[in-house]
mmCIF file of C-alpha atoms and ligand atoms in Angstrom:
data_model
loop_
_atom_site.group_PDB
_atom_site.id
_atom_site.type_symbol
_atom_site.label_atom_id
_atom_site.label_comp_id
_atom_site.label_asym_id
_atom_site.label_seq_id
_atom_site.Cartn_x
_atom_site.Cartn_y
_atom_site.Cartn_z
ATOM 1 C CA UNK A 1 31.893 87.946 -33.828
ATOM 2 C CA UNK A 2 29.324 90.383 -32.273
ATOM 3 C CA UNK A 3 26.290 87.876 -34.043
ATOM 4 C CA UNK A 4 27.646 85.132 -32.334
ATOM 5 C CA UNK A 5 28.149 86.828 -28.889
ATOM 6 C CA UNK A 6 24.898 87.629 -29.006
ATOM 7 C CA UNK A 7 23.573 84.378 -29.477
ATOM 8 C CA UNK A 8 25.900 82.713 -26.657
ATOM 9 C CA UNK A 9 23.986 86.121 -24.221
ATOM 10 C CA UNK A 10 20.304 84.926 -25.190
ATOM 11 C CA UNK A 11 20.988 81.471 -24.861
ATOM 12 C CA UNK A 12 22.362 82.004 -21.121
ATOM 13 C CA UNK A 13 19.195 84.348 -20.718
ATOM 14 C CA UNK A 14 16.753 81.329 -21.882
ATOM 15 C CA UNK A 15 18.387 78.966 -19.539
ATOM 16 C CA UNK A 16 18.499 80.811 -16.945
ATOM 17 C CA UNK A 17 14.795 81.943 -17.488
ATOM 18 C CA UNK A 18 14.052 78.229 -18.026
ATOM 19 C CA UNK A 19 15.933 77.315 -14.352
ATOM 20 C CA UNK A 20 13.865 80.431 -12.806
ATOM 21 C CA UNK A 21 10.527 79.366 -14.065
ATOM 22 C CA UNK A 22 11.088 75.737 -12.817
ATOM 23 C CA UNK A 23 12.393 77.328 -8.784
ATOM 24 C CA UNK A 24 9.116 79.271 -8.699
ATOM 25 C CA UNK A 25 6.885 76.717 -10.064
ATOM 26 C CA UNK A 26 8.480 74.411 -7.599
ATOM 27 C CA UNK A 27 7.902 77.205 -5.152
ATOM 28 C CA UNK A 28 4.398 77.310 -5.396
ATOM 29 C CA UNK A 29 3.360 73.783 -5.663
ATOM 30 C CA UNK A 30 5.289 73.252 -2.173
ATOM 31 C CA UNK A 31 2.893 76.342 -0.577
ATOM 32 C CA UNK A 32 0.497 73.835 -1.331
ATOM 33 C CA UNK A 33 2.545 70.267 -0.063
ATOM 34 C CA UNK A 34 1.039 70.498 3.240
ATOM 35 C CA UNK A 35 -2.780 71.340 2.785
ATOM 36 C CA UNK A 36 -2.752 69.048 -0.084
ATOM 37 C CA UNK A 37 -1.358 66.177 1.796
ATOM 38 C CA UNK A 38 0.789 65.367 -0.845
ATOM 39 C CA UNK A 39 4.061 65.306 2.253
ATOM 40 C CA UNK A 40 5.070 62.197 3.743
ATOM 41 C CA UNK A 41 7.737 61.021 6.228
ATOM 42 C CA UNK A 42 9.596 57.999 5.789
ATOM 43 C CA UNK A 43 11.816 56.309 8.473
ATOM 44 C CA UNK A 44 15.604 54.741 8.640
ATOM 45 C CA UNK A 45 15.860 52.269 11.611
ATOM 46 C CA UNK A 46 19.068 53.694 13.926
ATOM 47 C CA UNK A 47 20.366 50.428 14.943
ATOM 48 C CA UNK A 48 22.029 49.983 18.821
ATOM 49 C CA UNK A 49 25.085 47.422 17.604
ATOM 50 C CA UNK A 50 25.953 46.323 21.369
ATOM 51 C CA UNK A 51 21.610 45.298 21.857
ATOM 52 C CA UNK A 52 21.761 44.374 18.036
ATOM 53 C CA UNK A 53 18.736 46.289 18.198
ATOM 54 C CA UNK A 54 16.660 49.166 16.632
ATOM 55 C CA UNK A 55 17.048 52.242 18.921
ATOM 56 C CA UNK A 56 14.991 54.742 17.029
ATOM 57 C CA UNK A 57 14.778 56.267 13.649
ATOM 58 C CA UNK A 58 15.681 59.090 11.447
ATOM 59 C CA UNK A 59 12.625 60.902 9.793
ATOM 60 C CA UNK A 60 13.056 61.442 6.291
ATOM 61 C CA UNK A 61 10.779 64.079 4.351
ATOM 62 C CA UNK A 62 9.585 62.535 1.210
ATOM 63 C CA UNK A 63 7.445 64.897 -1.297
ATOM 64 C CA UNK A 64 4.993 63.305 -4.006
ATOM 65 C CA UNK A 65 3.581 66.036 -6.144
ATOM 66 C CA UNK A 66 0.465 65.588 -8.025
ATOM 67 C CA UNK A 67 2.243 66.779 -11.500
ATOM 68 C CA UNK A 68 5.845 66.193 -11.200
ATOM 69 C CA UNK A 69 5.711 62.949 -8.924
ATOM 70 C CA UNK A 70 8.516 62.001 -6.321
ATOM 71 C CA UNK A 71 10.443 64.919 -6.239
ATOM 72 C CA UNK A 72 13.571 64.532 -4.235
ATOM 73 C CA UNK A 73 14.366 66.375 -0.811
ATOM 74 C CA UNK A 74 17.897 67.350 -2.381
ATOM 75 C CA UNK A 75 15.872 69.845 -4.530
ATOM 76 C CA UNK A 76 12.874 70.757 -3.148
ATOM 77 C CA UNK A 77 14.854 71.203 0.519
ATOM 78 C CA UNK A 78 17.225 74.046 -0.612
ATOM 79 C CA UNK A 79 14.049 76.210 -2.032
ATOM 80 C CA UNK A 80 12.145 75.635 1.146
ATOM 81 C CA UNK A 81 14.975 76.743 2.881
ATOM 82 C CA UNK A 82 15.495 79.793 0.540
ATOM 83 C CA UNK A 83 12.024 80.442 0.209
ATOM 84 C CA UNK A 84 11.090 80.175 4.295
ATOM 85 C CA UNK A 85 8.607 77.575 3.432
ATOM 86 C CA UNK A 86 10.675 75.004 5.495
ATOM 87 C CA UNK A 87 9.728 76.765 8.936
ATOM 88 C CA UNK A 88 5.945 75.869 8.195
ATOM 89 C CA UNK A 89 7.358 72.590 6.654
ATOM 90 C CA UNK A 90 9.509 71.628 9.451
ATOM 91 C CA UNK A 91 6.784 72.557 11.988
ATOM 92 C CA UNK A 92 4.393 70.265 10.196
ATOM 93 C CA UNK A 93 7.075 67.500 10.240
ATOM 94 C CA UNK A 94 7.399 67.196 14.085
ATOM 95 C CA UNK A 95 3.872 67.431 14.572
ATOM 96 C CA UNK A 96 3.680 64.238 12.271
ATOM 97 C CA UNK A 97 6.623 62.299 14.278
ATOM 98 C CA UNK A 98 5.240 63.008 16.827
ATOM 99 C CA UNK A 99 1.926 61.471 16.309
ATOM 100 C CA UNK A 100 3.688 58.449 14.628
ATOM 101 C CA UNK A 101 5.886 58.072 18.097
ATOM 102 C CA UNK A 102 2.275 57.457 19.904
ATOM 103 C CA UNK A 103 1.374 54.746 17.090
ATOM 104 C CA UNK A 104 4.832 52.956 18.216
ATOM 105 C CA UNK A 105 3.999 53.503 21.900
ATOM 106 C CA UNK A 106 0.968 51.284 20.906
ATOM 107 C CA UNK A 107 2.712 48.495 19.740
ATOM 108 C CA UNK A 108 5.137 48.557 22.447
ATOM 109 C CA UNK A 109 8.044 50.806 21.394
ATOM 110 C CA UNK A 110 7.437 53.453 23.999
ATOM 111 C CA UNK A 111 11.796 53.359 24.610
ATOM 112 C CA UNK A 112 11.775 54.571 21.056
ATOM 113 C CA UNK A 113 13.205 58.593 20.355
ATOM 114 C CA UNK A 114 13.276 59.553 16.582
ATOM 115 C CA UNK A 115 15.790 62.293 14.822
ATOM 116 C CA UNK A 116 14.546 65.037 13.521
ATOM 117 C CA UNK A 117 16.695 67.243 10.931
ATOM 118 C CA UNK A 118 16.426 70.519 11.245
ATOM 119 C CA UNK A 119 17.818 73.153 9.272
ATOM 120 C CA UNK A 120 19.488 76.301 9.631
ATOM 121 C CA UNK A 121 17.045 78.604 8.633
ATOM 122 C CA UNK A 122 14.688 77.024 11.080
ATOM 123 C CA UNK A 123 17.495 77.392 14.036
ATOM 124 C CA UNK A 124 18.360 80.631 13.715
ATOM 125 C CA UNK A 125 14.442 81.995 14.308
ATOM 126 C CA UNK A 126 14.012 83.727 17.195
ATOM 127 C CA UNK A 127 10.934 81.588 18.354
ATOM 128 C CA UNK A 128 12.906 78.064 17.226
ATOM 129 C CA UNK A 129 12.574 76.741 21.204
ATOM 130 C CA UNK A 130 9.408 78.161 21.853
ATOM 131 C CA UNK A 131 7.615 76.603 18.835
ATOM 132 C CA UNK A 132 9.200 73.103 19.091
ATOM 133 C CA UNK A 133 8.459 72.818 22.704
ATOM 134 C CA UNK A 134 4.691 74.391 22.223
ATOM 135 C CA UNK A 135 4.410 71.463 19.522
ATOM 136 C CA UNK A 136 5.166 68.772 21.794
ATOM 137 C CA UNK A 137 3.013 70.081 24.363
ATOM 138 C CA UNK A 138 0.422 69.975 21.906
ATOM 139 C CA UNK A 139 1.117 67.091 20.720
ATOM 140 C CA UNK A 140 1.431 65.881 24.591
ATOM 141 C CA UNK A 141 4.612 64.414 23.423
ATOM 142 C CA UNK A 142 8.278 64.055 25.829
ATOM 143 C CA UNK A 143 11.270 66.480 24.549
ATOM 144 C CA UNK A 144 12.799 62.944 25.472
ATOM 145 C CA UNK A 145 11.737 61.007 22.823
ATOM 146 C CA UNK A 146 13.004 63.579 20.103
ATOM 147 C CA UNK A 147 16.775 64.031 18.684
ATOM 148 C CA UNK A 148 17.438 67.047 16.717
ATOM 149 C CA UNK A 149 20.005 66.767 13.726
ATOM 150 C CA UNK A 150 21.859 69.917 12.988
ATOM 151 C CA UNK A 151 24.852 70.327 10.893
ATOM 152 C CA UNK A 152 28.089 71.772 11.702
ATOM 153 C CA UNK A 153 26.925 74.827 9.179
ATOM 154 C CA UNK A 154 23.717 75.578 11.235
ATOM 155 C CA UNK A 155 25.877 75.674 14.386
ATOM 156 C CA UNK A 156 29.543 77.061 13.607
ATOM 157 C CA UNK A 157 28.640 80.475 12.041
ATOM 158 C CA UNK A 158 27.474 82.158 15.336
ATOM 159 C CA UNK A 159 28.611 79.864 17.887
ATOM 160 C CA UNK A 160 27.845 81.956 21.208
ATOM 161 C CA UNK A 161 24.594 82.334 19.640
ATOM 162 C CA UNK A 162 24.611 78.129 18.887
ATOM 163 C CA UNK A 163 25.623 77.450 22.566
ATOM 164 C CA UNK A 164 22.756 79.303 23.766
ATOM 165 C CA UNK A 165 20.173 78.192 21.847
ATOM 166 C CA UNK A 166 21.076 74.606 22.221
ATOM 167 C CA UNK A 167 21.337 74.666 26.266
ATOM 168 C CA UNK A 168 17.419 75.827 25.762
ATOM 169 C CA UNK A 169 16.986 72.828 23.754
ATOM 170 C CA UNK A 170 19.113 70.400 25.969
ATOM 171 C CA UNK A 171 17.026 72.197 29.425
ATOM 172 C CA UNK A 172 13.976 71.461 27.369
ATOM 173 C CA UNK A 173 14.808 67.872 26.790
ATOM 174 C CA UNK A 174 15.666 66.928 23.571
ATOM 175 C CA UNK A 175 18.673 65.393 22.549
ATOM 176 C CA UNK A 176 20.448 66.902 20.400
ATOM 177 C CA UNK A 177 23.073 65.209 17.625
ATOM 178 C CA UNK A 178 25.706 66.856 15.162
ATOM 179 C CA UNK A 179 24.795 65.663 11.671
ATOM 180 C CA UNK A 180 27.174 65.039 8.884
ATOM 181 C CA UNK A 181 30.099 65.493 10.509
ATOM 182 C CA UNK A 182 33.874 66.014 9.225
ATOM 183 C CA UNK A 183 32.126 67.869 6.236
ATOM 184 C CA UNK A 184 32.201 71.168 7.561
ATOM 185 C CA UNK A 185 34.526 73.220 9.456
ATOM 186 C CA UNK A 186 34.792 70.257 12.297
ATOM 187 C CA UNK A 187 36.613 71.837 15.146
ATOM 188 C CA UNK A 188 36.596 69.494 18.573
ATOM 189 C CA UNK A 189 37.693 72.553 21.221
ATOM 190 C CA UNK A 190 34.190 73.784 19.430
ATOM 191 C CA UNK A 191 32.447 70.811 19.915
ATOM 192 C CA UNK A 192 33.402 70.592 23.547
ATOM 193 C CA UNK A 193 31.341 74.035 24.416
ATOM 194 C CA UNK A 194 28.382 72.742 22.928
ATOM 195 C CA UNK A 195 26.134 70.451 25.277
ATOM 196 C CA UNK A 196 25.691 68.073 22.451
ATOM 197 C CA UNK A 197 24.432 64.184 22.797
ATOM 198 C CA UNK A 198 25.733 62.440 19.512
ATOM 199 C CA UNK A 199 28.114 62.878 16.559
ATOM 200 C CA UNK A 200 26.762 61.493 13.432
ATOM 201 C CA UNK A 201 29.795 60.512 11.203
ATOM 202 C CA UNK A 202 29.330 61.516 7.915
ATOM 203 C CA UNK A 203 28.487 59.237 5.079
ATOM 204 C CA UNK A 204 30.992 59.822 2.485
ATOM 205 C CA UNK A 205 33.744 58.543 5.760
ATOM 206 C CA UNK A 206 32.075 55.275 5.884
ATOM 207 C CA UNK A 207 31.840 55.009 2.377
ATOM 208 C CA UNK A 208 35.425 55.112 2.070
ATOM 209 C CA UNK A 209 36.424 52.556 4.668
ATOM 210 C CA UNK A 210 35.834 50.158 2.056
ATOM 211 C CA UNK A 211 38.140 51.480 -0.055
ATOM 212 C CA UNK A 212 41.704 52.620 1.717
ATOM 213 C CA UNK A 213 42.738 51.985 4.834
ATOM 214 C CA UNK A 214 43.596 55.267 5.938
ATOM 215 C CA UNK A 215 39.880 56.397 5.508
ATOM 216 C CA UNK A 216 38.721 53.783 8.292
ATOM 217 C CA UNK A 217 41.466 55.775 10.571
ATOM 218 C CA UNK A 218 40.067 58.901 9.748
ATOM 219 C CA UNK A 219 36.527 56.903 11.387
ATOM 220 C CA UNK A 220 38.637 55.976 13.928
ATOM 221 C CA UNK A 221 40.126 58.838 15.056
ATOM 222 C CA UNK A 222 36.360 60.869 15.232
ATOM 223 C CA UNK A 223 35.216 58.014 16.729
ATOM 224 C CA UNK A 224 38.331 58.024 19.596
ATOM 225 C CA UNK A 225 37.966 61.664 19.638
ATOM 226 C CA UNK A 226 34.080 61.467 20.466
ATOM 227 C CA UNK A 227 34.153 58.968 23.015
ATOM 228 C CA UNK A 228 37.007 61.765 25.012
ATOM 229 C CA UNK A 229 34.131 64.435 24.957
ATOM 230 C CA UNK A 230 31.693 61.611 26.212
ATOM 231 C CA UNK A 231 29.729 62.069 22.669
ATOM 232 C CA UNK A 232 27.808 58.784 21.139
ATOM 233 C CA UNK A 233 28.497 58.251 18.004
ATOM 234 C CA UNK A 234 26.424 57.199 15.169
ATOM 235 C CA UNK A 235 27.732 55.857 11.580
ATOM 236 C CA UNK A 236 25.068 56.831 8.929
ATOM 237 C CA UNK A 237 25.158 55.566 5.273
ATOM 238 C CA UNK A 238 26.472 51.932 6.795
ATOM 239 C CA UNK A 239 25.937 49.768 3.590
ATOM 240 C CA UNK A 240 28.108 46.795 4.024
ATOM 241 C CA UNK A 241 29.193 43.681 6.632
ATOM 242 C CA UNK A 242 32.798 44.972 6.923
ATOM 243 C CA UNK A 243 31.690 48.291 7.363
ATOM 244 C CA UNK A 244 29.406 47.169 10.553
ATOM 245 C CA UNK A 245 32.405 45.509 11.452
ATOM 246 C CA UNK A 246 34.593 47.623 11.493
ATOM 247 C CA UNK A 247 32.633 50.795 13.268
ATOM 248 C CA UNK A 248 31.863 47.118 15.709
ATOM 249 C CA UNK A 249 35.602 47.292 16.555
ATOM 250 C CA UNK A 250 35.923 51.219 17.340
ATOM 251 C CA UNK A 251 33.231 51.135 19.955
ATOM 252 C CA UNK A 252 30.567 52.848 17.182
ATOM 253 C CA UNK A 253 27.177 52.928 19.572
ATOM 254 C CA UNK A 254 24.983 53.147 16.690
ATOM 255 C CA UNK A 255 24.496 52.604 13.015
ATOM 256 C CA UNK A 256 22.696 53.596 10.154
ATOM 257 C CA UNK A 257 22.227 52.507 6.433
ATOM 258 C CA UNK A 258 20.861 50.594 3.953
ATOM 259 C CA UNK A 259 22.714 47.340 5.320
ATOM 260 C CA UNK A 260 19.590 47.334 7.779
ATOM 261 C CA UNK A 261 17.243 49.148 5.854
ATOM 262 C CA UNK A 262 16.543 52.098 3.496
ATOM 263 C CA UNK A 263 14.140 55.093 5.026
ATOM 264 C CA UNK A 264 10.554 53.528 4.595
ATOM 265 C CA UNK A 265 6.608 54.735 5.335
ATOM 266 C CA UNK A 266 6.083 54.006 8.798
ATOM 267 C CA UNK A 267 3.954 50.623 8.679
ATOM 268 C CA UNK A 268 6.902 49.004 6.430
ATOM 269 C CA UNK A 269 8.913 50.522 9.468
ATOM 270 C CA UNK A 270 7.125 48.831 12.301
ATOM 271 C CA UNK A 271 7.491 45.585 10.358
ATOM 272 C CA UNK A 272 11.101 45.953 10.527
ATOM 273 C CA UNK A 273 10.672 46.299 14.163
ATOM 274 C CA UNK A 274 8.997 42.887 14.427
ATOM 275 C CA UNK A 275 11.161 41.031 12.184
ATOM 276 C CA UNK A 276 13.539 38.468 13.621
ATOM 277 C CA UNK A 277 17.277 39.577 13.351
ATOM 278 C CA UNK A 278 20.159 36.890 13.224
ATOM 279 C CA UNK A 279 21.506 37.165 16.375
ATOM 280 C CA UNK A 280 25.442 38.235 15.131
ATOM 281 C CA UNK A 281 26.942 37.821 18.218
ATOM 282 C CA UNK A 282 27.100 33.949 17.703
HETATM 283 P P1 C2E B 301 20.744 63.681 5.882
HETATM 284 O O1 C2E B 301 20.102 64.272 7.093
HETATM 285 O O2 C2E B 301 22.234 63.578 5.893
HETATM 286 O O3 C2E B 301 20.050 62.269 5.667
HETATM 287 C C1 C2E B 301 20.716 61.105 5.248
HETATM 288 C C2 C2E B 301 20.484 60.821 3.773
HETATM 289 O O4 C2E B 301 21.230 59.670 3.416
HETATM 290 C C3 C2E B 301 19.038 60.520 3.429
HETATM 291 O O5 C2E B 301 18.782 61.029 2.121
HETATM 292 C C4 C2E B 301 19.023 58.980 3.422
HETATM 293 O O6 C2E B 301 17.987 58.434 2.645
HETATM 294 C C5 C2E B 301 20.380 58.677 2.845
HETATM 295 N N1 C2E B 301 20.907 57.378 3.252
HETATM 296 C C6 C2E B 301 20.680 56.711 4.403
HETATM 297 N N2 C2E B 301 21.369 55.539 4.435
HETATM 298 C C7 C2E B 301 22.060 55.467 3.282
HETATM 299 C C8 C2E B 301 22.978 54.476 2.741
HETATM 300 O O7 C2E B 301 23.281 53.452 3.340
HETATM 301 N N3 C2E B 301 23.508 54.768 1.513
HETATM 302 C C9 C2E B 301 23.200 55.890 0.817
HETATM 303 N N4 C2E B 301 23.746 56.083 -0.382
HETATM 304 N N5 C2E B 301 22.332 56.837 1.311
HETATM 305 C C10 C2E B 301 21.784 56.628 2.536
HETATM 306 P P2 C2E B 301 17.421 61.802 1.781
HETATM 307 O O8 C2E B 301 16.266 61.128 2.439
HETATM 308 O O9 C2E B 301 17.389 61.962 0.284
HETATM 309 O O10 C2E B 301 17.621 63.218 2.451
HETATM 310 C C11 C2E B 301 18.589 64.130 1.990
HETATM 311 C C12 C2E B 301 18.750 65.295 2.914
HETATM 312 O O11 C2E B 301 17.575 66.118 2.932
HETATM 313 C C13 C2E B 301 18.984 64.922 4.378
HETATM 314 O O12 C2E B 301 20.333 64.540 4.559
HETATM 315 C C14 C2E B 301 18.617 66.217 5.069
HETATM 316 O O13 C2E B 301 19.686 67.126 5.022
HETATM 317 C C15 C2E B 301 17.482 66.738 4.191
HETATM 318 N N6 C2E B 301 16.178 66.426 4.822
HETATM 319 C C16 C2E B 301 15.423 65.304 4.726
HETATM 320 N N7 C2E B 301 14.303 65.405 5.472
HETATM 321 C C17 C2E B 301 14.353 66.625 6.086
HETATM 322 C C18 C2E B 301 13.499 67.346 7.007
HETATM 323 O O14 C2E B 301 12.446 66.851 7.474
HETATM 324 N N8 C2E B 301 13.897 68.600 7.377
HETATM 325 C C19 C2E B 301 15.063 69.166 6.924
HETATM 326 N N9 C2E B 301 15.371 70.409 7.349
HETATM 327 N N10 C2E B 301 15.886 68.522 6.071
HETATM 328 C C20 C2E B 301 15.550 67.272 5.664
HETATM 329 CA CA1 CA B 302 20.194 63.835 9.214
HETATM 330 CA CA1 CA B 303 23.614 63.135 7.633
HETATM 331 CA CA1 CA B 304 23.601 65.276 4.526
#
């Protein structure tokens, strides 16, 4: 009936009044994230299986508001993208790595590089190159010691655009790593023309090598496939000893996961660097 129709319509409006409110008031307590100090960065160990040894590290945003707590980067990244705020955000993020990279030089880690992820609103500025390398010169910090984790999203759209963009980056220094990939539109003869360092499997692969065997060919076929373009490959979301085994087998270079250790603050992360590992070559 018309009565009831009308209910359904100002239900859907409250709802979706209810979901606005909550994006903008998320919105503006993240314009206020940085000043506040209320952003953090937590780090993953990337683990070198041939060394058995950590490498580096992923840096992780983590966001603890002062009224709605821990709020996770699955929902407050999407409305800094939408909202531009993750330019200022993701400039304020390798400014921070970058002074936690010269705390590891200081106790001895000065091999270390750390991944950065950066998005695609951030790449496709104009002035992306320009203000990452004016950071690090700030920051008097080497293009070397930084990896930069885009998606297959950020760089398939406008490839010629991609290509160019990333030889700046490579010229500059940094290396540079595909993240998540086989979730997107993967295409090798694409990933041949860009002068890429790493391939980062993605997750949900390696979650289902435990589970059929045709899922750890898929891993081994990206993996096979990698090694032809002279691409490293990393294995993220590693959670398991089989897993590790397995990627062991195929000639994986690194891993990632919380089989060596979930993203933590950056003391808790320099621990791990000092703790003694089973040597699992014996
Ligand atoms: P991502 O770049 O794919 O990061 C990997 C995610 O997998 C992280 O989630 C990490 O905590 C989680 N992870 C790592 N190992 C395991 C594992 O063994 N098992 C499981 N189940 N999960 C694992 P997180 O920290 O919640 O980050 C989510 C996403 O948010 C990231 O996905 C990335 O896309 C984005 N993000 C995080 N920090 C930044 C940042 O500084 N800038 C930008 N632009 N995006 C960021
Ligand atoms: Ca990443
Ligand atoms: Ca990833
Ligand atoms: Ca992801």
């Amino acid at each position: 009936s018309k009565e009831k129709s009308r209910n359904r319509f100002s239900v859907y409006h409250e709802d979706m009044d209810r979901e606005t409110k909550e994006v903008l008031t998320i919105e503006m307590e993240l314009r206020k994230a940085i000043e506040r100090q209320e952003l953090s960065i937590h780090y993953q160990p990337k683990v070198d299986v041939k060394r058995n040894k950590a490498a580096g590290a992923e840096a992780l945003l983590r966001w603890n508001n002062q009224h709605f707590g821990e709020v996770p980067p699955s929902v407050f990244i999407p409305i800094a993208e939408e909202t531009g705020l993750i330019i200022p955000i993701g400039e304020w993020v390798l400014h921070q790595v970058c002074r936690d990279l010269t705390t590891l030089d200081q106790y001895g880690f000065a091999d270390f590089s750390i991944a950065v992820n950066v998005s695609a609103v951030q790449f496709s500025q104009d002035r992306f190159v320009e203000s990452f390398r004016s950071i690090l010169f700030e920051e008097n910090m080497s293009a070397r010691r930084i990896e930069l984790e885009l998606t297959e999203s950020t760089v398939m759209p406008d490839a010629r655009m991609a290509v160019q963009r990333l030889t700046q980056l490579k010229t500059s220094g940094f290396k540079l790593s595909i993240d998540d990939f086989g979730t997107g539109y993967s295409s090798f003869s694409y990933l041949k023309r860009f002068p890429i360092d790493y391939l980062k499997i993605d997750r949900s692969f390696i979650k289902m090598m435990d589970q059929y065997d045709e899922d750890s060919s898929i891993v081994e076929a990206i993996i096979t496939m990698a090694h032809r373009l002279r691409l490293k490959v990393v294995a993220e979301g590693v959670e398991n000893k089989r897993q590790l085994e397995l990627l062991k087998k195929e000639s994986c270079e690194i891993v990632q996961g919380y089989y060596y250790s979930k993203p933590v603050p950056l003391s808790a992360f320099i621990d791990f660097l000092f703790m003694e590992w089973p040597d699992e070559s014996k």
